[in-house]
PDB file of C-alpha atoms in Angstrom:
ATOM      1  CA  MET A  38      63.266  31.120 131.115  1.00 44.00           C
ATOM      2  CA  ASP A  39      62.040  27.540 131.666  1.00 56.00           C
ATOM      3  CA  HIS A  40      58.501  27.644 130.445  1.00 72.00           C
ATOM      4  CA  ALA A  41      56.461  27.400 127.292  1.00 79.00           C
ATOM      5  CA  GLU A  42      53.101  28.699 126.129  1.00 87.00           C
ATOM      6  CA  ASN A  43      50.418  26.435 124.626  1.00 88.00           C
ATOM      7  CA  PHE A  44      48.061  29.274 123.657  1.00 89.00           C
ATOM      8  CA  ALA A  45      50.409  31.835 122.130  1.00 87.00           C
ATOM      9  CA  LEU A  46      47.821  32.530 119.395  1.00 87.00           C
ATOM     10  CA  GLY A  47      44.868  32.603 121.801  1.00 88.00           C
ATOM     11  CA  ARG A  48      42.436  30.185 123.451  1.00 89.00           C
ATOM     12  CA  TRP A  49      40.368  29.979 120.278  1.00 93.00           C
ATOM     13  CA  LEU A  50      42.980  27.553 118.955  1.00 92.00           C
ATOM     14  CA  LEU A  51      41.807  24.966 121.502  1.00 93.00           C
ATOM     15  CA  VAL A  52      38.276  25.202 120.071  1.00 94.00           C
ATOM     16  CA  LEU A  53      39.577  24.915 116.516  1.00 94.00           C
ATOM     17  CA  ALA A  54      41.723  21.907 117.424  1.00 94.00           C
ATOM     18  CA  TYR A  55      38.781  20.205 119.140  1.00 95.00           C
ATOM     19  CA  LEU A  56      36.401  20.815 116.226  1.00 95.00           C
ATOM     20  CA  THR A  57      39.049  19.510 113.825  1.00 94.00           C
ATOM     21  CA  SER A  58      39.194  16.330 115.880  1.00 93.00           C
ATOM     22  CA  VAL A  59      35.389  16.074 115.970  1.00 94.00           C
ATOM     23  CA  VAL A  60      35.162  16.214 112.166  1.00 93.00           C
ATOM     24  CA  GLY A  61      37.836  13.562 111.686  1.00 93.00           C
ATOM     25  CA  CYS A  62      36.444  11.253 114.376  1.00 91.00           C
ATOM     26  CA  VAL A  63      32.782  11.498 113.284  1.00 91.00           C
ATOM     27  CA  LEU A  64      33.720  10.859 109.669  1.00 92.00           C
ATOM     28  CA  GLY A  65      36.053   8.010 110.593  1.00 90.00           C
ATOM     29  CA  LEU A  66      33.509   6.297 112.820  1.00 85.00           C
ATOM     30  CA  ALA A  67      30.948   6.558 110.016  1.00 87.00           C
ATOM     31  CA  CYS A  68      33.427   4.715 107.790  1.00 89.00           C
ATOM     32  CA  ALA A  69      33.970   2.135 110.553  1.00 84.00           C
ATOM     33  CA  VAL A  70      30.233   1.435 110.683  1.00 82.00           C
ATOM     34  CA  GLN A  71      30.193   0.979 106.903  1.00 85.00           C
ATOM     35  CA  ALA A  72      33.100  -1.453 107.256  1.00 84.00           C
ATOM     36  CA  ARG A  73      31.207  -3.533 109.825  1.00 79.00           C
ATOM     37  CA  HIS A  74      28.274  -3.898 107.420  1.00 78.00           C
ATOM     38  CA  ALA A  75      30.391  -4.706 104.360  1.00 78.00           C
ATOM     39  CA  ALA A  76      29.991  -8.300 103.214  1.00 79.00           C
ATOM     40  CA  ASP A  77      33.028  -8.270 100.916  1.00 84.00           C
ATOM     41  CA  PRO A  78      36.322  -8.465 102.898  1.00 85.00           C
ATOM     42  CA  ARG A  79      38.087  -6.216 100.407  1.00 88.00           C
ATOM     43  CA  ARG A  80      35.328  -3.629 100.634  1.00 89.00           C
ATOM     44  CA  ARG A  81      35.516  -3.815 104.440  1.00 89.00           C
ATOM     45  CA  LEU A  82      39.278  -3.284 104.275  1.00 91.00           C
ATOM     46  CA  ARG A  83      38.845  -0.184 102.127  1.00 91.00           C
ATOM     47  CA  TRP A  84      36.355   1.291 104.581  1.00 91.00           C
ATOM     48  CA  LEU A  85      38.704   0.600 107.478  1.00 91.00           C
ATOM     49  CA  VAL A  86      41.545   2.357 105.641  1.00 93.00           C
ATOM     50  CA  LEU A  87      39.308   5.395 105.113  1.00 93.00           C
ATOM     51  CA  ALA A  88      38.301   5.281 108.787  1.00 91.00           C
ATOM     52  CA  ALA A  89      41.937   5.104 109.901  1.00 91.00           C
ATOM     53  CA  VAL A  90      42.915   8.027 107.674  1.00 93.00           C
ATOM     54  CA  SER A  91      39.990  10.097 108.989  1.00 93.00           C
ATOM     55  CA  ILE A  92      40.529   9.327 112.670  1.00 90.00           C
ATOM     56  CA  GLY A  93      44.300   8.896 112.724  1.00 89.00           C
ATOM     57  CA  GLY A  94      45.218  11.476 110.105  1.00 91.00           C
ATOM     58  CA  VAL A  95      42.615  14.165 110.787  1.00 93.00           C
ATOM     59  CA  GLY A  96      41.003  13.466 114.156  1.00 91.00           C
ATOM     60  CA  ILE A  97      44.307  12.791 115.916  1.00 90.00           C
ATOM     61  CA  TRP A  98      47.293  14.069 113.949  1.00 92.00           C
ATOM     62  CA  LEU A  99      45.792  17.209 112.418  1.00 93.00           C
ATOM     63  CA  MET A 100      44.297  18.115 115.793  1.00 93.00           C
ATOM     64  CA  HIS A 101      47.806  17.847 117.277  1.00 92.00           C
ATOM     65  CA  PHE A 102      49.231  19.971 114.472  1.00 92.00           C
ATOM     66  CA  VAL A 103      46.601  22.689 114.933  1.00 93.00           C
ATOM     67  CA  ALA A 104      47.127  22.718 118.701  1.00 93.00           C
ATOM     68  CA  MET A 105      50.907  22.959 118.291  1.00 92.00           C
ATOM     69  CA  LEU A 106      50.485  26.165 116.266  1.00 91.00           C
ATOM     70  CA  GLY A 107      49.937  27.795 119.635  1.00 90.00           C
ATOM     71  CA  PHE A 108      53.075  26.338 121.207  1.00 91.00           C
ATOM     72  CA  SER A 109      55.973  28.728 121.750  1.00 89.00           C
ATOM     73  CA  THR A 110      58.974  29.363 123.955  1.00 87.00           C
ATOM     74  CA  PRO A 111      58.764  33.156 124.356  1.00 85.00           C
ATOM     75  CA  GLY A 112      61.721  34.945 122.849  1.00 83.00           C
ATOM     76  CA  MET A 113      63.283  31.753 121.505  1.00 87.00           C
ATOM     77  CA  PRO A 114      62.762  29.758 118.292  1.00 89.00           C
ATOM     78  CA  VAL A 115      60.841  26.493 117.991  1.00 90.00           C
ATOM     79  CA  ARG A 116      61.601  24.095 115.149  1.00 92.00           C
ATOM     80  CA  TYR A 117      60.416  20.641 114.063  1.00 93.00           C
ATOM     81  CA  ASP A 118      62.051  17.555 112.569  1.00 93.00           C
ATOM     82  CA  VAL A 119      59.887  16.998 109.469  1.00 91.00           C
ATOM     83  CA  PHE A 120      60.684  13.281 109.248  1.00 92.00           C
ATOM     84  CA  ARG A 121      59.478  12.587 112.789  1.00 92.00           C
ATOM     85  CA  THR A 122      56.448  14.788 112.227  1.00 92.00           C
ATOM     86  CA  VAL A 123      55.457  12.743 109.178  1.00 91.00           C
ATOM     87  CA  LEU A 124      56.276   9.521 111.037  1.00 92.00           C
ATOM     88  CA  SER A 125      53.893  10.489 113.844  1.00 91.00           C
ATOM     89  CA  ALA A 126      51.080  10.851 111.294  1.00 91.00           C
ATOM     90  CA  LEU A 127      51.796   7.454 109.730  1.00 92.00           C
ATOM     91  CA  LEU A 128      51.940   5.791 113.147  1.00 89.00           C
ATOM     92  CA  ALA A 129      48.601   7.328 114.111  1.00 89.00           C
ATOM     93  CA  VAL A 130      46.893   6.042 110.955  1.00 91.00           C
ATOM     94  CA  ALA A 131      48.446   2.569 111.260  1.00 90.00           C
ATOM     95  CA  ALA A 132      47.597   2.181 114.949  1.00 87.00           C
ATOM     96  CA  VAL A 133      44.017   3.349 114.487  1.00 88.00           C
ATOM     97  CA  PHE A 134      43.620   0.921 111.598  1.00 90.00           C
ATOM     98  CA  VAL A 135      44.668  -1.980 113.838  1.00 88.00           C
ATOM     99  CA  GLY A 136      42.383  -0.807 116.638  1.00 85.00           C
ATOM    100  CA  LEU A 137      39.372  -0.538 114.347  1.00 84.00           C
ATOM    101  CA  LEU A 138      40.177  -3.866 112.720  1.00 84.00           C
ATOM    102  CA  VAL A 139      40.000  -5.511 116.147  1.00 83.00           C
ATOM    103  CA  ALA A 140      37.041  -3.579 117.593  1.00 79.00           C
ATOM    104  CA  GLY A 141      35.000  -3.672 114.400  1.00 65.00           C
ATOM    105  CA  SER A 142      34.776  -7.448 114.229  1.00 58.00           C
ATOM    106  CA  GLN A 143      31.376  -8.802 113.264  1.00 53.00           C
ATOM    107  CA  ALA A 144      31.568 -11.048 116.295  1.00 52.00           C
ATOM    108  CA  ARG A 145      31.518  -8.031 118.614  1.00 53.00           C
ATOM    109  CA  ILE A 146      32.969  -9.994 121.527  1.00 60.00           C
ATOM    110  CA  GLY A 147      33.610  -7.853 124.599  1.00 77.00           C
ATOM    111  CA  TRP A 148      37.354  -8.347 124.696  1.00 80.00           C
ATOM    112  CA  ARG A 149      37.645  -7.225 121.069  1.00 81.00           C
ATOM    113  CA  LEU A 150      36.036  -3.911 121.911  1.00 82.00           C
ATOM    114  CA  LEU A 151      38.291  -3.440 124.937  1.00 86.00           C
ATOM    115  CA  LEU A 152      41.401  -4.357 122.971  1.00 87.00           C
ATOM    116  CA  GLY A 153      40.367  -2.115 120.093  1.00 84.00           C
ATOM    117  CA  GLY A 154      39.795   0.769 122.497  1.00 86.00           C
ATOM    118  CA  LEU A 155      43.172   0.144 124.109  1.00 89.00           C
ATOM    119  CA  ILE A 156      44.970   0.145 120.765  1.00 88.00           C
ATOM    120  CA  THR A 157      43.079   3.200 119.475  1.00 85.00           C
ATOM    121  CA  GLY A 158      43.676   5.094 122.717  1.00 86.00           C
ATOM    122  CA  LEU A 159      47.358   4.230 122.655  1.00 88.00           C
ATOM    123  CA  ALA A 160      47.452   5.408 119.034  1.00 85.00           C
ATOM    124  CA  VAL A 161      46.623   8.892 120.290  1.00 85.00           C
ATOM    125  CA  ASN A 162      49.544   8.723 122.724  1.00 89.00           C
ATOM    126  CA  VAL A 163      51.951   7.204 120.209  1.00 88.00           C
ATOM    127  CA  MET A 164      51.199  10.003 117.773  1.00 88.00           C
ATOM    128  CA  HIS A 165      51.493  12.720 120.404  1.00 90.00           C
ATOM    129  CA  TYR A 166      54.787  11.655 121.938  1.00 92.00           C
ATOM    130  CA  THR A 167      56.328  10.789 118.572  1.00 90.00           C
ATOM    131  CA  GLY A 168      55.255  14.216 117.360  1.00 90.00           C
ATOM    132  CA  MET A 169      56.755  15.781 120.468  1.00 91.00           C
ATOM    133  CA  SER A 170      60.048  14.007 119.776  1.00 90.00           C
ATOM    134  CA  ALA A 171      60.171  16.119 116.602  1.00 91.00           C
ATOM    135  CA  LEU A 172      60.187  19.308 118.702  1.00 91.00           C
ATOM    136  CA  ARG A 173      63.455  21.264 118.708  1.00 91.00           C
ATOM    137  CA  VAL A 174      64.074  24.118 121.175  1.00 89.00           C
ATOM    138  CA  LYS A 175      67.021  25.973 122.735  1.00 88.00           C
ATOM    139  CA  GLY A 176      67.640  23.463 125.485  1.00 85.00           C
ATOM    140  CA  GLY A 177      65.529  20.397 126.166  1.00 85.00           C
ATOM    141  CA  PHE A 178      62.493  19.085 127.992  1.00 88.00           C
ATOM    142  CA  THR A 179      61.335  16.156 130.104  1.00 89.00           C
ATOM    143  CA  TYR A 180      57.931  14.867 131.225  1.00 92.00           C
ATOM    144  CA  ASP A 181      56.082  14.654 134.527  1.00 93.00           C
ATOM    145  CA  THR A 182      55.373  10.902 134.783  1.00 93.00           C
ATOM    146  CA  PRO A 183      51.989  11.034 136.605  1.00 94.00           C
ATOM    147  CA  LEU A 184      50.590  13.419 133.994  1.00 93.00           C
ATOM    148  CA  VAL A 185      51.887  11.202 131.181  1.00 93.00           C
ATOM    149  CA  VAL A 186      50.123   8.215 132.753  1.00 94.00           C
ATOM    150  CA  LEU A 187      46.943  10.303 133.116  1.00 93.00           C
ATOM    151  CA  SER A 188      47.122  11.260 129.439  1.00 91.00           C
ATOM    152  CA  VAL A 189      47.279   7.574 128.508  1.00 91.00           C
ATOM    153  CA  VAL A 190      44.289   6.723 130.720  1.00 92.00           C
ATOM    154  CA  ILE A 191      42.204   9.591 129.289  1.00 89.00           C
ATOM    155  CA  ALA A 192      42.853   8.501 125.718  1.00 87.00           C
ATOM    156  CA  VAL A 193      42.194   4.779 126.293  1.00 90.00           C
ATOM    157  CA  VAL A 194      39.003   5.193 128.348  1.00 87.00           C
ATOM    158  CA  ALA A 195      37.417   7.784 126.065  1.00 82.00           C
ATOM    159  CA  ALA A 196      38.430   5.952 122.874  1.00 83.00           C
ATOM    160  CA  THR A 197      36.888   2.722 124.176  1.00 85.00           C
ATOM    161  CA  ALA A 198      33.676   4.548 125.068  1.00 82.00           C
ATOM    162  CA  ALA A 199      33.565   6.145 121.621  1.00 77.00           C
ATOM    163  CA  LEU A 200      33.995   2.802 119.864  1.00 77.00           C
ATOM    164  CA  TRP A 201      31.237   1.321 122.019  1.00 79.00           C
ATOM    165  CA  PHE A 202      28.835   4.109 121.051  1.00 75.00           C
ATOM    166  CA  ALA A 203      29.709   3.989 117.358  1.00 69.00           C
ATOM    167  CA  ILE A 204      30.131   0.260 116.712  1.00 69.00           C
ATOM    168  CA  VAL A 205      28.097  -1.662 119.272  1.00 68.00           C
ATOM    169  CA  LEU A 206      25.158   0.760 119.268  1.00 64.00           C
ATOM    170  CA  ASN A 207      24.745   1.489 115.576  1.00 62.00           C
ATOM    171  CA  ARG A 208      22.718   4.725 115.550  1.00 72.00           C
ATOM    172  CA  LEU A 209      23.456   7.958 113.721  1.00 76.00           C
ATOM    173  CA  VAL A 210      22.978  10.134 116.796  1.00 81.00           C
ATOM    174  CA  LEU A 211      25.248   7.867 118.856  1.00 77.00           C
ATOM    175  CA  ARG A 212      27.807   7.805 116.084  1.00 78.00           C
ATOM    176  CA  VAL A 213      27.950  11.599 116.111  1.00 85.00           C
ATOM    177  CA  ALA A 214      28.089  11.588 119.915  1.00 85.00           C
ATOM    178  CA  ALA A 215      30.940   9.082 119.702  1.00 83.00           C
ATOM    179  CA  GLY A 216      32.882  11.491 117.511  1.00 86.00           C
ATOM    180  CA  PHE A 217      32.551  14.202 120.149  1.00 90.00           C
ATOM    181  CA  VAL A 218      33.617  11.751 122.862  1.00 86.00           C
ATOM    182  CA  MET A 219      36.632  10.558 120.903  1.00 85.00           C
ATOM    183  CA  ALA A 220      37.595  14.170 120.155  1.00 90.00           C
ATOM    184  CA  ILE A 221      37.520  14.834 123.906  1.00 88.00           C
ATOM    185  CA  ALA A 222      39.957  11.935 124.298  1.00 85.00           C
ATOM    186  CA  VAL A 223      42.286  13.310 121.655  1.00 88.00           C
ATOM    187  CA  THR A 224      42.173  16.925 122.788  1.00 92.00           C
ATOM    188  CA  GLY A 225      42.221  16.086 126.491  1.00 90.00           C
ATOM    189  CA  MET A 226      45.152  13.746 126.019  1.00 89.00           C
ATOM    190  CA  HIS A 227      47.052  16.379 124.019  1.00 91.00           C
ATOM    191  CA  TYR A 228      46.763  19.154 126.567  1.00 93.00           C
ATOM    192  CA  THR A 229      47.351  16.782 129.480  1.00 92.00           C
ATOM    193  CA  GLY A 230      50.504  15.612 127.706  1.00 91.00           C
ATOM    194  CA  MET A 231      51.534  19.223 127.124  1.00 92.00           C
ATOM    195  CA  ALA A 232      50.955  20.001 130.809  1.00 91.00           C
ATOM    196  CA  ALA A 233      53.420  17.195 131.553  1.00 90.00           C
ATOM    197  CA  VAL A 234      56.215  18.961 129.647  1.00 90.00           C
ATOM    198  CA  ARG A 235      58.987  20.391 131.790  1.00 89.00           C
ATOM    199  CA  MET A 236      61.173  22.770 129.795  1.00 87.00           C
ATOM    200  CA  GLN A 237      64.883  23.314 130.476  1.00 86.00           C
ATOM    201  CA  MET A 238      65.721  26.297 128.298  1.00 83.00           C
ATOM    202  CA  ASP A 239      69.305  27.371 127.631  1.00 82.00           C
ATOM    203  CA  MET A 240      69.777  30.851 126.212  1.00 82.00           C
ATOM    204  CA  SER A 241      73.407  30.063 125.376  1.00 81.00           C
ATOM    205  CA  ALA A 242      72.519  26.996 123.296  1.00 79.00           C
ATOM    206  CA  PRO A 243      72.638  27.305 119.502  1.00 84.00           C
ATOM    207  CA  ASP A 244      69.401  27.848 117.644  1.00 85.00           C
ATOM    208  CA  PRO A 245      67.676  24.507 116.995  1.00 87.00           C
ATOM    209  CA  SER A 246      67.829  22.931 113.566  1.00 87.00           C
ATOM    210  CA  GLY A 247      64.674  21.937 111.736  1.00 86.00           C
ATOM    211  CA  THR A 248      61.692  23.561 110.079  1.00 89.00           C
ATOM    212  CA  GLU A 249      59.477  26.323 111.412  1.00 88.00           C
ATOM    213  CA  VAL A 250      55.905  25.036 111.769  1.00 86.00           C
ATOM    214  CA  PHE A 251      54.241  27.706 109.632  1.00 84.00           C
ATOM    215  CA  SER A 252      56.513  26.901 106.684  1.00 85.00           C
ATOM    216  CA  PHE A 253      54.720  23.601 106.059  1.00 84.00           C
ATOM    217  CA  LEU A 254      51.264  24.794 107.083  1.00 84.00           C
ATOM    218  CA  PHE A 255      49.918  24.953 103.519  1.00 86.00           C
ATOM    219  CA  PRO A 256      50.861  21.425 102.364  1.00 87.00           C
ATOM    220  CA  VAL A 257      49.540  19.969 105.635  1.00 88.00           C
ATOM    221  CA  PHE A 258      46.117  21.521 105.173  1.00 87.00           C
ATOM    222  CA  VAL A 259      45.990  20.547 101.500  1.00 89.00           C
ATOM    223  CA  LEU A 260      46.654  16.914 102.444  1.00 87.00           C
ATOM    224  CA  ALA A 261      44.143  17.190 105.292  1.00 87.00           C
ATOM    225  CA  ALA A 262      41.482  18.465 102.897  1.00 88.00           C
ATOM    226  CA  ILE A 263      42.079  15.450 100.643  1.00 88.00           C
ATOM    227  CA  ALA A 264      42.065  13.131 103.664  1.00 85.00           C
ATOM    228  CA  MET A 265      38.604  14.429 104.579  1.00 87.00           C
ATOM    229  CA  ALA A 266      37.176  14.782 101.072  1.00 88.00           C
ATOM    230  CA  VAL A 267      37.745  11.157 100.013  1.00 88.00           C
ATOM    231  CA  PRO A 268      36.045   9.419 102.971  1.00 86.00           C
ATOM    232  CA  LEU A 269      33.319  12.090 103.106  1.00 86.00           C
ATOM    233  CA  THR A 270      32.452  11.438  99.462  1.00 88.00           C
ATOM    234  CA  ALA A 271      32.481   7.683 100.072  1.00 87.00           C
ATOM    235  CA  VAL A 272      30.173   7.987 103.099  1.00 85.00           C
ATOM    236  CA  LEU A 273      27.719  10.245 101.274  1.00 82.00           C
ATOM    237  CA  MET A 274      27.539   7.846  98.319  1.00 84.00           C
ATOM    238  CA  ALA A 275      27.255   4.713 100.473  1.00 79.00           C
ATOM    239  CA  PRO A 276      23.854   3.148 101.245  1.00 74.00           C
ATOM    240  CA  ALA A 277      22.381   3.860 104.662  1.00 68.00           C
ATOM    241  CA  VAL A 278      23.143   1.249 107.330  1.00 63.00           C
ATOM    242  CA  GLU A 279      20.901   2.610 110.071  1.00 53.00           C
ATOM    243  CA  ALA A 280      19.670  -0.180 112.314  1.00 46.00           C
ATOM    244  CA  ALA A 281      16.019  -0.734 113.105  1.00 40.00           C
ATOM    245  CA  PRO A 282      14.851   0.486 116.535  1.00 41.00           C
ATOM    246  CA  ASN A 283      14.873  -2.960 118.088  1.00 42.00           C
ATOM    247  CA  ALA A 284      17.942  -4.228 116.282  1.00 42.00           C
ATOM    248  CA  PRO A 285      20.431  -3.690 119.110  1.00 44.00           C
ATOM    249  CA  VAL A 286      18.191  -5.544 121.543  1.00 42.00           C
ATOM    250  CA  ALA A 287      17.652  -8.411 119.131  1.00 42.00           C
ATOM    251  CA  GLU A 288      21.358  -8.655 118.406  1.00 42.00           C
ATOM    252  CA  GLU A 289      22.192  -8.664 122.103  1.00 44.00           C
ATOM    253  CA  LYS A 290      19.726 -11.506 122.686  1.00 45.00           C
ATOM    254  CA  ALA A 291      21.201 -13.439 119.792  1.00 42.00           C
ATOM    255  CA  LEU A 292      24.706 -12.981 121.160  1.00 40.00           C
ATOM    256  CA  SER A 293      23.566 -14.067 124.623  1.00 46.00           C
ATOM    257  CA  ALA A 294      21.931 -17.178 123.187  1.00 45.00           C
ATOM    258  CA  ALA A 295      25.063 -17.973 121.213  1.00 41.00           C
ATOM    259  CA  GLY A 296      27.168 -17.616 124.357  1.00 44.00           C
TER     260      GLY A 296
END
């Protein structure tokens, strides 16, 4: 049997994974906007850390974790290397932090946005494929290269678009829309990457070592709740930074004059 199922628990898991990503991305982008308006460098750094935890930890990693609850190799066990699973989360947060640090510059130069989108999009891929390296099955698996490349393109393009909506055009409605767009990038990349998996199952192989995913379900969701509660509280207590209706136009003219 050389196949795997991505929806062993039902298609509803896709919706749950996507909504999980939406929450993390919307909250993280709200923190990124606060960071761009912070005058104190240390305050800006704190906001960027909260944004990276929200997007990288919840919007990207937790979405992956939720989606992988539906992954199975029928009739055979699936296990995970906990160290690599944790490493994938840390890499996601770190990479998103760097991407936001670049894209969220006050200067808002075009190449910064593109570079930030590239880094943030690649963060999705780094997390996914590092997380997949933690997968242990009876046998092994490889990837279909064109689909892997497509997964990278999806993540980078959609992440760049999301950053443009949320950072360059500073409006609440666009910020929320950006969260939905970025969640499409994360979820689309995940399932495209999963479609690229080519399983080579071996019934005679020993059972894989590692931890069963449901055994660390509780601590993951406790940490995720904390990861959402802290930035959510900070955003709700922060002063509004909504731009005036003509602010984007005025800022664009100012940037054009400066150039």
